[in-house]
């Protein structure tokens, strides 16, 4: 072999029975075959891989890991929470079909279904899922899917999953639940009869604010259809991001335990503060907290910008779920595109602040918020 050829065909270590403790990153766009028999073997399902847009060991590991935690049959990873939602929705509906969705869905999800999918001829009706009668009244002959979130944003309403499953059974509909805020640590919608469960793995599944990723889990037949959507739409996740997300999962229990416990302590402390008008937290669920998001509404007399400035190491960031505590201002970010009436109806006011509680010491978290209130 000449030098020019040698640099292109290194000696591969694959066959040396290397037992790495952690799955290596398969940073490769495609996989090789020695002959047509091996290639045929791939199509017969011998466990080999073909092309990373279709599947890759790292993205498979992530999909399977979350499926295992949600106790679902199968799972797939994709490039973002939104693309996982898109794959799940398109596995169920096509042009001419109808979706009934919650009116308090995450903003990006709302734009996806009521904007993009509506443009493609999918009908959507949004209703408050807090009222099962309204959900039932919205069901039409062409309805195929009921879509809601297990804990909503930013008001932290805990969905009555059993009621949603009951309606779906009655009308023969498929159900999709976004379990991003709750995580399988607090809630496993698939075990309650939900068909498809979706995660923005950008949030708690990854947990470190360093990846954008999505995961969809559910029954095997639907996941197979959704996997074809991810491959055909090209919304696959990169191997490196799948690998990072799998690393994050290893501490999911530790993080959720600590973050939820800190969140409950903060919510309790702020509940009795004179400058806090209202604290939204699912107090009645879970002994040591139920999720790690706390939303507060400040009194009108509080200077909201001074409050944010007073938070020092707690930064404003338009995300949630990382190990560091951060805050968001829904009115001027996630919910800014909504009409004024919709903002008012959902309770999105100037004084509303969503806190994503991290793993810092609970006392430090409580102190920084009470100090900032003192200065505002
Ligand atoms: C962030 C988020 C999404 C969208 O996920 P991306 O990873 O940003 O695409 C969907 N649903 C919920 C509840 C979210 O918080």
PDB file of C-alpha atoms in Angstrom, residues 10 12 106-107 110 181 249 259 361 366:
ATOM      1  CA  UNK A  10      -6.232   2.190   8.733  1.00  0.00           C
ATOM      2  CA  UNK A  12      -9.602  -1.407  12.270  1.00  0.00           C
ATOM      3  CA  UNK A 106     -45.715  24.086  25.084  1.00  0.00           C
ATOM      4  CA  UNK A 107     -45.519  27.040  22.658  1.00  0.00           C
ATOM      5  CA  UNK A 110     -48.610  24.560  19.516  1.00  0.00           C
ATOM      6  CA  UNK A 181     -41.755  18.080  32.692  1.00  0.00           C
ATOM      7  CA  UNK A 249     -29.750   9.642  31.852  1.00  0.00           C
ATOM      8  CA  UNK A 259     -34.388  19.057  41.985  1.00  0.00           C
ATOM      9  CA  UNK A 361     -28.130  23.712  48.092  1.00  0.00           C
ATOM     10  CA  UNK A 366     -34.334  30.041  48.764  1.00  0.00           C
TER      11      UNK A 366
END
